[in-house]
PDB file of C-alpha atoms and ligand atoms in Angstrom:
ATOM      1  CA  UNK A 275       0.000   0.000   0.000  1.00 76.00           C
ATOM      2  CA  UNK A 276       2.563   2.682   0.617  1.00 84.00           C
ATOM      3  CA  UNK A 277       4.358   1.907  -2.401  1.00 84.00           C
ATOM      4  CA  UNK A 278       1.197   2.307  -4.377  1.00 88.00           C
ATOM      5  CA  UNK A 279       0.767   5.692  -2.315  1.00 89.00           C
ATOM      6  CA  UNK A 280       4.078   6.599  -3.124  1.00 86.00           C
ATOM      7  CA  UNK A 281       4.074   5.770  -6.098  1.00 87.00           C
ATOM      8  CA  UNK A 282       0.762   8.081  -6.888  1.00 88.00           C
ATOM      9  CA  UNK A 283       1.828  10.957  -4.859  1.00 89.00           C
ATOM     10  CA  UNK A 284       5.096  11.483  -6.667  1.00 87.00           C
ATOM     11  CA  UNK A 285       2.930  11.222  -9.903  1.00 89.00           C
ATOM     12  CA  UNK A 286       0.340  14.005  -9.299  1.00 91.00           C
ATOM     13  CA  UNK A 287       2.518  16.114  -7.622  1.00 89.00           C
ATOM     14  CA  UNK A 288       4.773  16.355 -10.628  1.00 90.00           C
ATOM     15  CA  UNK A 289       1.320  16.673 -12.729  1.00 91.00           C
ATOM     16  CA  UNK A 290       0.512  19.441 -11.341  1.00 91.00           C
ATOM     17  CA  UNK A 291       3.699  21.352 -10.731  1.00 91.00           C
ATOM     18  CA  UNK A 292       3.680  21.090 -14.788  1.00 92.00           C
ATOM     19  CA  UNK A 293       0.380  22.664 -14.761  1.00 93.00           C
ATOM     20  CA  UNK A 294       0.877  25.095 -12.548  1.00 93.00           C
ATOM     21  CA  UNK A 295       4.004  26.123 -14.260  1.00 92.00           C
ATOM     22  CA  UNK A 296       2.021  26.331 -17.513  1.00 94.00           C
ATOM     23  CA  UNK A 297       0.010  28.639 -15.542  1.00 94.00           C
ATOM     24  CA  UNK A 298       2.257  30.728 -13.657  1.00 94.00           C
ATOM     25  CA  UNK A 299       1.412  29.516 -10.542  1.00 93.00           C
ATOM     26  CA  UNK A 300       4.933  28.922  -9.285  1.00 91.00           C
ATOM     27  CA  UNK A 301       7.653  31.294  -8.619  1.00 91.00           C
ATOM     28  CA  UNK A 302       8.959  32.539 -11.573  1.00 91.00           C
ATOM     29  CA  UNK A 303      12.841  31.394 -11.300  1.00 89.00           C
ATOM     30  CA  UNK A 304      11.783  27.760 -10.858  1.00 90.00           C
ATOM     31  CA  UNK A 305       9.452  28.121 -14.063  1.00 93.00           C
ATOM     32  CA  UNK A 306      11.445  25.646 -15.959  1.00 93.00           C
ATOM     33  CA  UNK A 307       8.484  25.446 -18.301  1.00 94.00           C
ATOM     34  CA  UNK A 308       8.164  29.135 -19.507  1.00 95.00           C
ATOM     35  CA  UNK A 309      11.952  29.153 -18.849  1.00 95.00           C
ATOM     36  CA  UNK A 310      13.011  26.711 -21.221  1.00 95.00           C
ATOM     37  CA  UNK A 311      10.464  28.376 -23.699  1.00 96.00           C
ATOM     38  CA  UNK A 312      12.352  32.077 -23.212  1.00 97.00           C
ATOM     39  CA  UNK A 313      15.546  30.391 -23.381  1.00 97.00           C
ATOM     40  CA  UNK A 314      14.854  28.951 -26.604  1.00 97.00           C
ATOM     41  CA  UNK A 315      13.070  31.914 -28.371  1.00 97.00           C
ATOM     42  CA  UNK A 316      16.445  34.048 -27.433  1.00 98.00           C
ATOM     43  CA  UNK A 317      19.086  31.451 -28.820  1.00 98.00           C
ATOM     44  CA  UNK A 318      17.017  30.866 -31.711  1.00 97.00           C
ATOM     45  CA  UNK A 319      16.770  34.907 -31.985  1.00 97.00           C
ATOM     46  CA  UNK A 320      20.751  34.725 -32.035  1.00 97.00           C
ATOM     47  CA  UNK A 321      20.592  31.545 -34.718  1.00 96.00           C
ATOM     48  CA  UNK A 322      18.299  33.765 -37.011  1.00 97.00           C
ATOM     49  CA  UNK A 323      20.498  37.159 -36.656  1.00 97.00           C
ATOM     50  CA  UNK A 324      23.947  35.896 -36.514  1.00 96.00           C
ATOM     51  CA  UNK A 325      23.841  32.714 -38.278  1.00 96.00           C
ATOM     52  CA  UNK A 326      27.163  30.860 -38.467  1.00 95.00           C
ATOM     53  CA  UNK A 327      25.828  28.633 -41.818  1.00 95.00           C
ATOM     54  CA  UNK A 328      24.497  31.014 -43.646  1.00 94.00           C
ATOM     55  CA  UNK A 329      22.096  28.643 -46.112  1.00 94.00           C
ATOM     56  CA  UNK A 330      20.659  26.624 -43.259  1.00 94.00           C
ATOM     57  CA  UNK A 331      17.054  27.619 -43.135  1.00 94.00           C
ATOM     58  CA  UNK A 332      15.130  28.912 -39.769  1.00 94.00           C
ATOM     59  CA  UNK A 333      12.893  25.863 -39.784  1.00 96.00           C
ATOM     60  CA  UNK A 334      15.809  23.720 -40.433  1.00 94.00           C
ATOM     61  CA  UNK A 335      15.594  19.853 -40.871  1.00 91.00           C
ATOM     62  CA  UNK A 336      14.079  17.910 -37.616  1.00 94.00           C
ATOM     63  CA  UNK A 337      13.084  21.548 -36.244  1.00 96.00           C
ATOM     64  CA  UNK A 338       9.565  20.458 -34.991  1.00 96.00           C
ATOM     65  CA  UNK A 339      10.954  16.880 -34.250  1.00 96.00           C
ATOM     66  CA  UNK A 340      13.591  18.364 -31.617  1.00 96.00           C
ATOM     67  CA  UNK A 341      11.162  21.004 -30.239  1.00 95.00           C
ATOM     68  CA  UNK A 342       8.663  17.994 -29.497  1.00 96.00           C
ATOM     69  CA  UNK A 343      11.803  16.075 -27.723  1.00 96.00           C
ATOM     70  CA  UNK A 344      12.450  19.084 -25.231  1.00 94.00           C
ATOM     71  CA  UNK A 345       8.996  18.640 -23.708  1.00 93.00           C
ATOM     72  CA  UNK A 346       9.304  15.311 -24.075  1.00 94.00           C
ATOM     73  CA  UNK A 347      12.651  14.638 -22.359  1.00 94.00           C
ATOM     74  CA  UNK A 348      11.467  17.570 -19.514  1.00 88.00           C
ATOM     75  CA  UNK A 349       8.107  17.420 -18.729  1.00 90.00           C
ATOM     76  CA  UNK A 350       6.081  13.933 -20.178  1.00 92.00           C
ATOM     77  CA  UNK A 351       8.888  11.708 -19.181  1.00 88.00           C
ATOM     78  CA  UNK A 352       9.604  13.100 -15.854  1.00 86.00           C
ATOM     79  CA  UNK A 353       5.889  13.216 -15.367  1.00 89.00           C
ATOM     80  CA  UNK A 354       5.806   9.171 -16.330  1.00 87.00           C
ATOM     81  CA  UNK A 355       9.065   7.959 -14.366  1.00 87.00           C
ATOM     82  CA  UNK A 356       8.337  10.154 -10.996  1.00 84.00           C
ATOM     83  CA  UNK A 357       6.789   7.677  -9.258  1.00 85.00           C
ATOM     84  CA  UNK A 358       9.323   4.977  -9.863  1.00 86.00           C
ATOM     85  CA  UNK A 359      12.223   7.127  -8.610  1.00 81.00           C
ATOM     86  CA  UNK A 360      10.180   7.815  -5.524  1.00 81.00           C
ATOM     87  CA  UNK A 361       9.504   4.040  -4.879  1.00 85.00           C
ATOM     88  CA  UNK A 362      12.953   3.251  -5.869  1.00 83.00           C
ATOM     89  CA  UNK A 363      14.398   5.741  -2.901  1.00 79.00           C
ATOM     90  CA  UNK A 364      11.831   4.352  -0.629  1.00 80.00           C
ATOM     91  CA  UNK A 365      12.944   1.063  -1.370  1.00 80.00           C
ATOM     92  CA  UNK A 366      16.995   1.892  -1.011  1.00 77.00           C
ATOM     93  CA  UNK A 367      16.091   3.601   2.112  1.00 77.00           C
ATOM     94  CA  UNK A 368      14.316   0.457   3.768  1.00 77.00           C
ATOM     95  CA  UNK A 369      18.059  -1.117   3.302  1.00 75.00           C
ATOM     96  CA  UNK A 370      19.328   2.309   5.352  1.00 71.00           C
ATOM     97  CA  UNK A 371      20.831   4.131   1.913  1.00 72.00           C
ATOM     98  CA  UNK A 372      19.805   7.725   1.534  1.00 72.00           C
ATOM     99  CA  UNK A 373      21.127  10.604  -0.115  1.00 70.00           C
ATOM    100  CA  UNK A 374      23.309  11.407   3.299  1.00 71.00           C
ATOM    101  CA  UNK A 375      24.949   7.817   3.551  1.00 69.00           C
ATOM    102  CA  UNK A 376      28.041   9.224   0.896  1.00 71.00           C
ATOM    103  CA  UNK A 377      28.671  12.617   2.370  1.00 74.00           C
ATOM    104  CA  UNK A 378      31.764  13.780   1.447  1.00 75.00           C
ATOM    105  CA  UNK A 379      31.830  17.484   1.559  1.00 75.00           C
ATOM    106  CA  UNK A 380      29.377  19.405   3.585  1.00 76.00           C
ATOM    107  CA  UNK A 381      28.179  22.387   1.201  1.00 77.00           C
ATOM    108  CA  UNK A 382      25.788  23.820   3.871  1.00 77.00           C
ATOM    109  CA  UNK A 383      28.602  25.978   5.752  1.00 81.00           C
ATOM    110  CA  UNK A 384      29.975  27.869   2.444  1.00 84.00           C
ATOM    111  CA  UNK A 385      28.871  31.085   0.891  1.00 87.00           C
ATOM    112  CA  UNK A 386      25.953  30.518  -1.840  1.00 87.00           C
ATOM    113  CA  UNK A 387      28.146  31.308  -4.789  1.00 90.00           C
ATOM    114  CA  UNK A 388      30.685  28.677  -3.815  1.00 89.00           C
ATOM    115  CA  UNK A 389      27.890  26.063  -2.771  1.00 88.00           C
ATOM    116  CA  UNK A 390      26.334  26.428  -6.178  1.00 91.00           C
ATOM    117  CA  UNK A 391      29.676  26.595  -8.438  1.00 93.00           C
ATOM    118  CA  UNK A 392      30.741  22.961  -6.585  1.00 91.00           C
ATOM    119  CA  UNK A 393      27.269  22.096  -7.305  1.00 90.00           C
ATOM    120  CA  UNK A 394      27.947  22.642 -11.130  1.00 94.00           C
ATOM    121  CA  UNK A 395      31.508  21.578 -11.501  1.00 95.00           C
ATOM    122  CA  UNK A 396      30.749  17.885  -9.294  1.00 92.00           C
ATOM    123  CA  UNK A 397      27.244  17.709 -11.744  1.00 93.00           C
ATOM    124  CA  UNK A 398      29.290  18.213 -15.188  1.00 96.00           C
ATOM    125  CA  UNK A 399      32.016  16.174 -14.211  1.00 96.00           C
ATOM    126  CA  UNK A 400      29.626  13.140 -13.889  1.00 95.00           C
ATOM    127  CA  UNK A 401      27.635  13.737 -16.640  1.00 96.00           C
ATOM    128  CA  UNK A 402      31.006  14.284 -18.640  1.00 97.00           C
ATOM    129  CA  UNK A 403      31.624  10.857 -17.527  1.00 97.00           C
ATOM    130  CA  UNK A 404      28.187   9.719 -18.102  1.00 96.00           C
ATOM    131  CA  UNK A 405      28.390  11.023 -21.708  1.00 98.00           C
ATOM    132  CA  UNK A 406      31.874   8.818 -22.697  1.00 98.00           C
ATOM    133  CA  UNK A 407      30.353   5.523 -21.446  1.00 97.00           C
ATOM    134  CA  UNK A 408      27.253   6.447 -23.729  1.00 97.00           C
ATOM    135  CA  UNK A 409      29.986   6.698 -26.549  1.00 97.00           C
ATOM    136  CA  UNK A 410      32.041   3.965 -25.305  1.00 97.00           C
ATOM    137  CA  UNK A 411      29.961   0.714 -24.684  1.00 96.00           C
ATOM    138  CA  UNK A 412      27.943  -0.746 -27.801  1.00 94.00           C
ATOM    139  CA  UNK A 413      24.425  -1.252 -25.950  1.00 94.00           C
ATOM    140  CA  UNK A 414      24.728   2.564 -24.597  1.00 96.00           C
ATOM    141  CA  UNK A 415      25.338   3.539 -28.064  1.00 96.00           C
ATOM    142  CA  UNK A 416      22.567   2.179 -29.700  1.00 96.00           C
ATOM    143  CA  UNK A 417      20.222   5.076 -26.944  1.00 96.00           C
ATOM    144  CA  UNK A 418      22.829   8.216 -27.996  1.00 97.00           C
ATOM    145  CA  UNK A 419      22.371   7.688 -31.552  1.00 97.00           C
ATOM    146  CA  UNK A 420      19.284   9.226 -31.490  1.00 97.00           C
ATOM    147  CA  UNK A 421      21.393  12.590 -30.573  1.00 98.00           C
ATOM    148  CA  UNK A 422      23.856  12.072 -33.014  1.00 98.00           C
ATOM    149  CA  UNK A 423      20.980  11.428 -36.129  1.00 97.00           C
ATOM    150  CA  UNK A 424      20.634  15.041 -36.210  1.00 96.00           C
ATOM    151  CA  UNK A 425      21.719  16.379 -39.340  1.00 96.00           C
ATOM    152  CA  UNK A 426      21.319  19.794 -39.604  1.00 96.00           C
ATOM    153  CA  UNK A 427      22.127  21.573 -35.854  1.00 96.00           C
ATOM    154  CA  UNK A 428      20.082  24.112 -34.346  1.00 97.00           C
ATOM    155  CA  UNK A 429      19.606  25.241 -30.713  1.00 97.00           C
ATOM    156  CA  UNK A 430      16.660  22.406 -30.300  1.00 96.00           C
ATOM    157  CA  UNK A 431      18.691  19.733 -30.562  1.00 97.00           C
ATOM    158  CA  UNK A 432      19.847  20.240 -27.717  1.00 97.00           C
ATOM    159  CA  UNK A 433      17.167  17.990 -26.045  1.00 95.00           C
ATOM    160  CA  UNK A 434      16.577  15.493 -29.034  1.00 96.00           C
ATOM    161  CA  UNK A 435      17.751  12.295 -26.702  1.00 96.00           C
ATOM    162  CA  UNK A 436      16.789   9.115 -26.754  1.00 96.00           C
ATOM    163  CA  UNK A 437      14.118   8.833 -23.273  1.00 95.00           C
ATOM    164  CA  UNK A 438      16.757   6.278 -21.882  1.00 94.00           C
ATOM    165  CA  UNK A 439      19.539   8.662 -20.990  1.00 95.00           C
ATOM    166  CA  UNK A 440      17.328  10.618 -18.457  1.00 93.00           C
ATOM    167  CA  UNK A 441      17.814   6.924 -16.694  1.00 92.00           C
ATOM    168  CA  UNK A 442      21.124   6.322 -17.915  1.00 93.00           C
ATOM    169  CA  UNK A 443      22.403   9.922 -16.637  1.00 92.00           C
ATOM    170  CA  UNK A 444      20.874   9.170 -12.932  1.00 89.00           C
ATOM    171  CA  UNK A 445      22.720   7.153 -11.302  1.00 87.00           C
ATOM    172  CA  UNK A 446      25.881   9.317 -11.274  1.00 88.00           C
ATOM    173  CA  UNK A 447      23.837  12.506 -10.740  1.00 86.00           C
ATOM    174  CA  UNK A 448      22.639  10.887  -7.955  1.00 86.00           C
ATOM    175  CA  UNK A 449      25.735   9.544  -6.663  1.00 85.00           C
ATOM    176  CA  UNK A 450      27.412  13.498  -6.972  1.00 85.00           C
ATOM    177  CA  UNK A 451      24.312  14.689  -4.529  1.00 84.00           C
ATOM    178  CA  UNK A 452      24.935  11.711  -2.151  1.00 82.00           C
ATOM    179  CA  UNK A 453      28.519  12.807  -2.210  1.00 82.00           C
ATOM    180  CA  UNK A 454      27.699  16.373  -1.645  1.00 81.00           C
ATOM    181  CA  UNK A 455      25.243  15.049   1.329  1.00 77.00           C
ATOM    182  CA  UNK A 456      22.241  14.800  -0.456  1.00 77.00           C
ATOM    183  CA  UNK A 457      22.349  18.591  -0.688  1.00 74.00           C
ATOM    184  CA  UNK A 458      21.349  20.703  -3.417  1.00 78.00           C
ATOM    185  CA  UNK A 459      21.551  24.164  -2.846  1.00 78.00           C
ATOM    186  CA  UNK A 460      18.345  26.345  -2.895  1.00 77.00           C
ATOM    187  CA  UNK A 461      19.031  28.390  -5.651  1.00 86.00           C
ATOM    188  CA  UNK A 462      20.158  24.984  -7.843  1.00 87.00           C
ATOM    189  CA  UNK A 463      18.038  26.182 -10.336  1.00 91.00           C
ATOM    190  CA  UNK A 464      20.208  28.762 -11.316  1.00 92.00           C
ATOM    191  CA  UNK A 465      22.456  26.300 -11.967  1.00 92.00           C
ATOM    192  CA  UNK A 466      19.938  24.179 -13.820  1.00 92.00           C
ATOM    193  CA  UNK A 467      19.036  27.603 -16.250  1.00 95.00           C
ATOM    194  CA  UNK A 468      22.656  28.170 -16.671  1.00 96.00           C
ATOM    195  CA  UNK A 469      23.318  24.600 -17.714  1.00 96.00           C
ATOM    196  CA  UNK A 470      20.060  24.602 -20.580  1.00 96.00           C
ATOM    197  CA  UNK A 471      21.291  27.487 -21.839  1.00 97.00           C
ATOM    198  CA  UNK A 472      24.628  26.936 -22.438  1.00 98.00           C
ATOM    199  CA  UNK A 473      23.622  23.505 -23.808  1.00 97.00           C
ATOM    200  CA  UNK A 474      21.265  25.512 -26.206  1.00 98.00           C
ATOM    201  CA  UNK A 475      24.077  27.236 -27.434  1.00 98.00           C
ATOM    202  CA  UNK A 476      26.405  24.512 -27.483  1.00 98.00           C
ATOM    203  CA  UNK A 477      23.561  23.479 -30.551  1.00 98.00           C
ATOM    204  CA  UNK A 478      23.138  26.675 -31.768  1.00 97.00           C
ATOM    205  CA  UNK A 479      23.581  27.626 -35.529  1.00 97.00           C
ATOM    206  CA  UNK A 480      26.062  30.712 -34.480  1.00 96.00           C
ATOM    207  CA  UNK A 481      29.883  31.049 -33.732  1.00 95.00           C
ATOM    208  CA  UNK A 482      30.557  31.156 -30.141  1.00 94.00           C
ATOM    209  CA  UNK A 483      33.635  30.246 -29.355  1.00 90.00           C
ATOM    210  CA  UNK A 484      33.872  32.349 -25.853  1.00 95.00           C
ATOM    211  CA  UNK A 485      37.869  33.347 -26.633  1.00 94.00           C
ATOM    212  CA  UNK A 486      39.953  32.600 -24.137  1.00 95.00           C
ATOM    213  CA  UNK A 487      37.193  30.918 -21.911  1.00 96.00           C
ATOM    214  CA  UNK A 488      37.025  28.580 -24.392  1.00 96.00           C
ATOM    215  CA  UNK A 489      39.229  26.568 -22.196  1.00 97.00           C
ATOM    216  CA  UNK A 490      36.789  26.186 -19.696  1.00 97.00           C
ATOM    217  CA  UNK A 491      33.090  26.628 -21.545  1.00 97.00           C
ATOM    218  CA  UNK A 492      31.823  23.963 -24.088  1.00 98.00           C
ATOM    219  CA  UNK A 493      30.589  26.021 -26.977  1.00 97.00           C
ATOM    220  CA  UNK A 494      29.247  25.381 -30.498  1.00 96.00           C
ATOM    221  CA  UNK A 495      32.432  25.304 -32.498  1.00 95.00           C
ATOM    222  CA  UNK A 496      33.865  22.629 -30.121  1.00 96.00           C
ATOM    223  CA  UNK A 497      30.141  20.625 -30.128  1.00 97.00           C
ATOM    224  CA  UNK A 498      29.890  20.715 -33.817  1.00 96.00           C
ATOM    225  CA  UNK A 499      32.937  18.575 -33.914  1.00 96.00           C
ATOM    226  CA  UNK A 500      31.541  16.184 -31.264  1.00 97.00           C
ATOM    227  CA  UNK A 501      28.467  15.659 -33.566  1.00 97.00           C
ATOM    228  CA  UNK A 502      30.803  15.229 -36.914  1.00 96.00           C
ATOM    229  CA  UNK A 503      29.826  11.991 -39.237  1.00 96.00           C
ATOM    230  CA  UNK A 504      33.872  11.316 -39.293  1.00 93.00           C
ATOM    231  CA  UNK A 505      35.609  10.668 -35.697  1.00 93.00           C
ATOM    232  CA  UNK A 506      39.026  10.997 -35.474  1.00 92.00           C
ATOM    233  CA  UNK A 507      40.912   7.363 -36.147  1.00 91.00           C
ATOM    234  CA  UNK A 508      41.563   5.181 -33.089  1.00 91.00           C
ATOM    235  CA  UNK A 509      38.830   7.183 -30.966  1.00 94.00           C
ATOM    236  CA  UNK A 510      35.413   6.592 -30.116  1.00 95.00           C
ATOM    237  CA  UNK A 511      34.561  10.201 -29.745  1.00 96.00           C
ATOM    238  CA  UNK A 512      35.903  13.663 -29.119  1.00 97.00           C
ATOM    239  CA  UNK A 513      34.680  16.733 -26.771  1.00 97.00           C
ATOM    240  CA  UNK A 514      32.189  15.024 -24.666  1.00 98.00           C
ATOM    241  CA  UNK A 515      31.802  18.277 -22.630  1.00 98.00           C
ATOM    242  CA  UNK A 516      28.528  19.293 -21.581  1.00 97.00           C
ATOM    243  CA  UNK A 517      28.689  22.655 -20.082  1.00 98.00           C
ATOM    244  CA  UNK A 518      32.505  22.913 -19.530  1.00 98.00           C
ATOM    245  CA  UNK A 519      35.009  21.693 -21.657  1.00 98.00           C
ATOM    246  CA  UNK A 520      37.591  21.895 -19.319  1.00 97.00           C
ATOM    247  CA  UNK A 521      37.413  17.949 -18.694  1.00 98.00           C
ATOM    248  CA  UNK A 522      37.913  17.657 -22.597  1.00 98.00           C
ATOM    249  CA  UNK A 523      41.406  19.313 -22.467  1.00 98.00           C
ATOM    250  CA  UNK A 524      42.192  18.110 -18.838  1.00 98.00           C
ATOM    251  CA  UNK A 525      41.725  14.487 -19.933  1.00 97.00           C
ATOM    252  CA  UNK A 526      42.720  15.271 -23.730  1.00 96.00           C
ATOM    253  CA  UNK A 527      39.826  14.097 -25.045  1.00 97.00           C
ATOM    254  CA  UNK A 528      39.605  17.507 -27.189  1.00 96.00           C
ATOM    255  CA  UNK A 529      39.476  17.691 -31.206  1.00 95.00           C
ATOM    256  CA  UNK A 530      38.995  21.076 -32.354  1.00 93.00           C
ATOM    257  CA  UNK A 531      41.033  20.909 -35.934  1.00 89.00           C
ATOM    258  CA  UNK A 532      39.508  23.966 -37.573  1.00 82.00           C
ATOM    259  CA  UNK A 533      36.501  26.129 -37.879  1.00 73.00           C
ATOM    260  CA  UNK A 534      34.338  24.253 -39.971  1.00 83.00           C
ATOM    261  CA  UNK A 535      31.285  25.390 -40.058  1.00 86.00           C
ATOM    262  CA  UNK A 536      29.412  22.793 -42.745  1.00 90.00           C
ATOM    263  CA  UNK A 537      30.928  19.420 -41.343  1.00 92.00           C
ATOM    264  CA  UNK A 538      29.394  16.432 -41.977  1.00 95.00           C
ATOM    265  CA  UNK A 539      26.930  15.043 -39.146  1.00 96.00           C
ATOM    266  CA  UNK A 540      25.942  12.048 -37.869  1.00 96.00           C
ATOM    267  CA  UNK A 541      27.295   8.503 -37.957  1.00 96.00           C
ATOM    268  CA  UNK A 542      28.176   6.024 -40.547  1.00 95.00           C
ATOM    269  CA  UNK A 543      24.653   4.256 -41.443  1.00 93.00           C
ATOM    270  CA  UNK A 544      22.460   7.169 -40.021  1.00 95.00           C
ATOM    271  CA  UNK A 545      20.730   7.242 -43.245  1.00 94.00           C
ATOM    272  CA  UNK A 546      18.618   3.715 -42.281  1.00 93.00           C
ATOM    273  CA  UNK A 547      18.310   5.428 -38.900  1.00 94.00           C
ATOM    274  CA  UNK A 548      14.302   5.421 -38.111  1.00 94.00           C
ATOM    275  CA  UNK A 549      13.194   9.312 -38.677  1.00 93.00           C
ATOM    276  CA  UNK A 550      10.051   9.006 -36.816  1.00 93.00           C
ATOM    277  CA  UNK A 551      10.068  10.057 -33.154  1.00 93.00           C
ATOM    278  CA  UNK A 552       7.503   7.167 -32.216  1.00 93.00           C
ATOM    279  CA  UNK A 553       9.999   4.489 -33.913  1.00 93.00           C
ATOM    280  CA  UNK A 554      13.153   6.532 -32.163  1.00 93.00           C
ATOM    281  CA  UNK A 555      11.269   5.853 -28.671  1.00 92.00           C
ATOM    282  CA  UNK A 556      11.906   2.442 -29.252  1.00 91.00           C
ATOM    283  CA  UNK A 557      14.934   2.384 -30.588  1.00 93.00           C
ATOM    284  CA  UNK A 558      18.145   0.423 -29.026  1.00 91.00           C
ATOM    285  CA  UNK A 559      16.586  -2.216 -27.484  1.00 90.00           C
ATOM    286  CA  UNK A 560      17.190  -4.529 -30.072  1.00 77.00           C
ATOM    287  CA  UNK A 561      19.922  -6.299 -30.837  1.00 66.00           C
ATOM    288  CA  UNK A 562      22.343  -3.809 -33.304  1.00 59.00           C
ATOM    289  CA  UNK A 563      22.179  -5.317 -36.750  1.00 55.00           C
ATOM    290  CA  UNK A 564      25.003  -2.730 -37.958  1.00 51.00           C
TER     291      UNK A 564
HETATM  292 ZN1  LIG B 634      27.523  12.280 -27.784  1.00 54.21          ZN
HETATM  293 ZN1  LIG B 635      24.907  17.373 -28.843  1.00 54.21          ZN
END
């Protein structure tokens, strides 16, 4: 019975903080609804007056597709697995894990900025991680392709993933907050904006390369090359940054050759990839046949 009850409360709760962020009834800086909607509108505002390739049309290949992911991947999907994370936490916590058993560093005692810049530097860093394996290992693959079929990149495809790698990126997210105490600062949804925006851009149709900083931020120029068709020989990948590329040149996993802005995407047999978002939602759970 409580794991029904669980189970249910998680559910509607997240139904309706969707709907009431659809209708502006929560605060406005944890509107991730409206938020991800302004973010988008201004980096697509940047694609259409600075564009970096100059023929690649507003509505661009997969536009709609990769606009229909981002609600997807951030509002019907967390809305369907909520209630399984809650039982699932219930049901670690019944063996004595919780989110405090790991505790590492104690965040509570700094200053805000600090507490929320550890916050994003321990978060990347796993989801940098996260990112290789899904590169790395076959069956992992088969899920990321999805974000690598894109062909022509704007800003949206940012959020064209396959629905697996919301579970695939968890358990290391979660792992990060157990080692920060189970502690996520107040204001981590500044760090949540920040992160969806420079992820936007990372997918943006402009020239960003943030100078000098470049060291440090991921940024279109750098992502193109992670989405190119060709991969450098002898490597499975190159700059799997998601905000920061720091890791990329720490760990010299980093392949920026030149500025090319009309590289080949995608991967080699992308063209019998399905293009359907209903056959995509199912994809990878079959044996590969390629
Ligand atoms: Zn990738
Ligand atoms: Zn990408």
């Amino acid at each position: 019975m409580e794991i029904l009850n669980v189970f249910f409360n998680s559910f509607w709760s997240t139904v309706n903080w969707t709907i009431d962020s659809i209708t502006f009834q929560v605060p406005w800086y944890t509107n991730y609804f409206w938020g991800l909607i302004l973010i988008s509108v201004a980096v697509w505002g940047l694609e259409i007056l600075f564009p970096w390739r100059k023929t690649q049309p507003i509505f661009r290949n997969d536009f709609w597709i990769d606009g229909f992911y981002m609600f997807f991947n951030f509002f019907i999907f967390s809305i369907a697995i909520s209630g399984i994370y809650d039982v699932l936490f219930l049901f670690y916590n019944s063996f004595g894990f919780s989110l405090q058993s790991l505790a590492v560093i104690n965040l509570k005692n700094f200053p805000l900025a600090i507490q929320l810049i550890v916050f994003f530097i321990i978060l990347d860093f796993v989801q940098w991680i996260t990112h290789i394996l899904l590169h790395k290992y076959s069956f992992l693959w088969q899920f990321h392709k999805v974000h690598h079929s894109v062909k022509e990149m704007g800003f949206a495809a940012h959020m064209r993933y396959h629905w697996m790698e919301n579970i695939l990126y968890k358990p290391l997210k979660t792992l990060s907050i157990m080692i920060l105490g189970g502690f996520e600062p107040e204001q981590a949804f500044i760090v949540h904006f920040v992160a969806i925006t420079i992820g936007h851009l990372n997918h943006a149709n402009i020239k960003l390369s943030w100078g000098p900083m470049k060291f440090i931020l991921n940024n279109p120029i750098m992502h193109l090359q992670h989405h190119a068709y060709n991969v450098p020989k002898g490597k499975f990948g190159v700059n799997f940054g998601i905000s920061l590329s720091l890791w990329d040149y720490l760990f010299k996993t980093n392949y920026v050759p030149e500025v090319q802005a009309n590289t080949k995407l995608g991967f080699p047999g992308d063209d019998k990839f399905p293009k359907k978002f209903i056959s995509q939602l199912g994809y990878g759970f079959k044996k590969p046949t390629d």
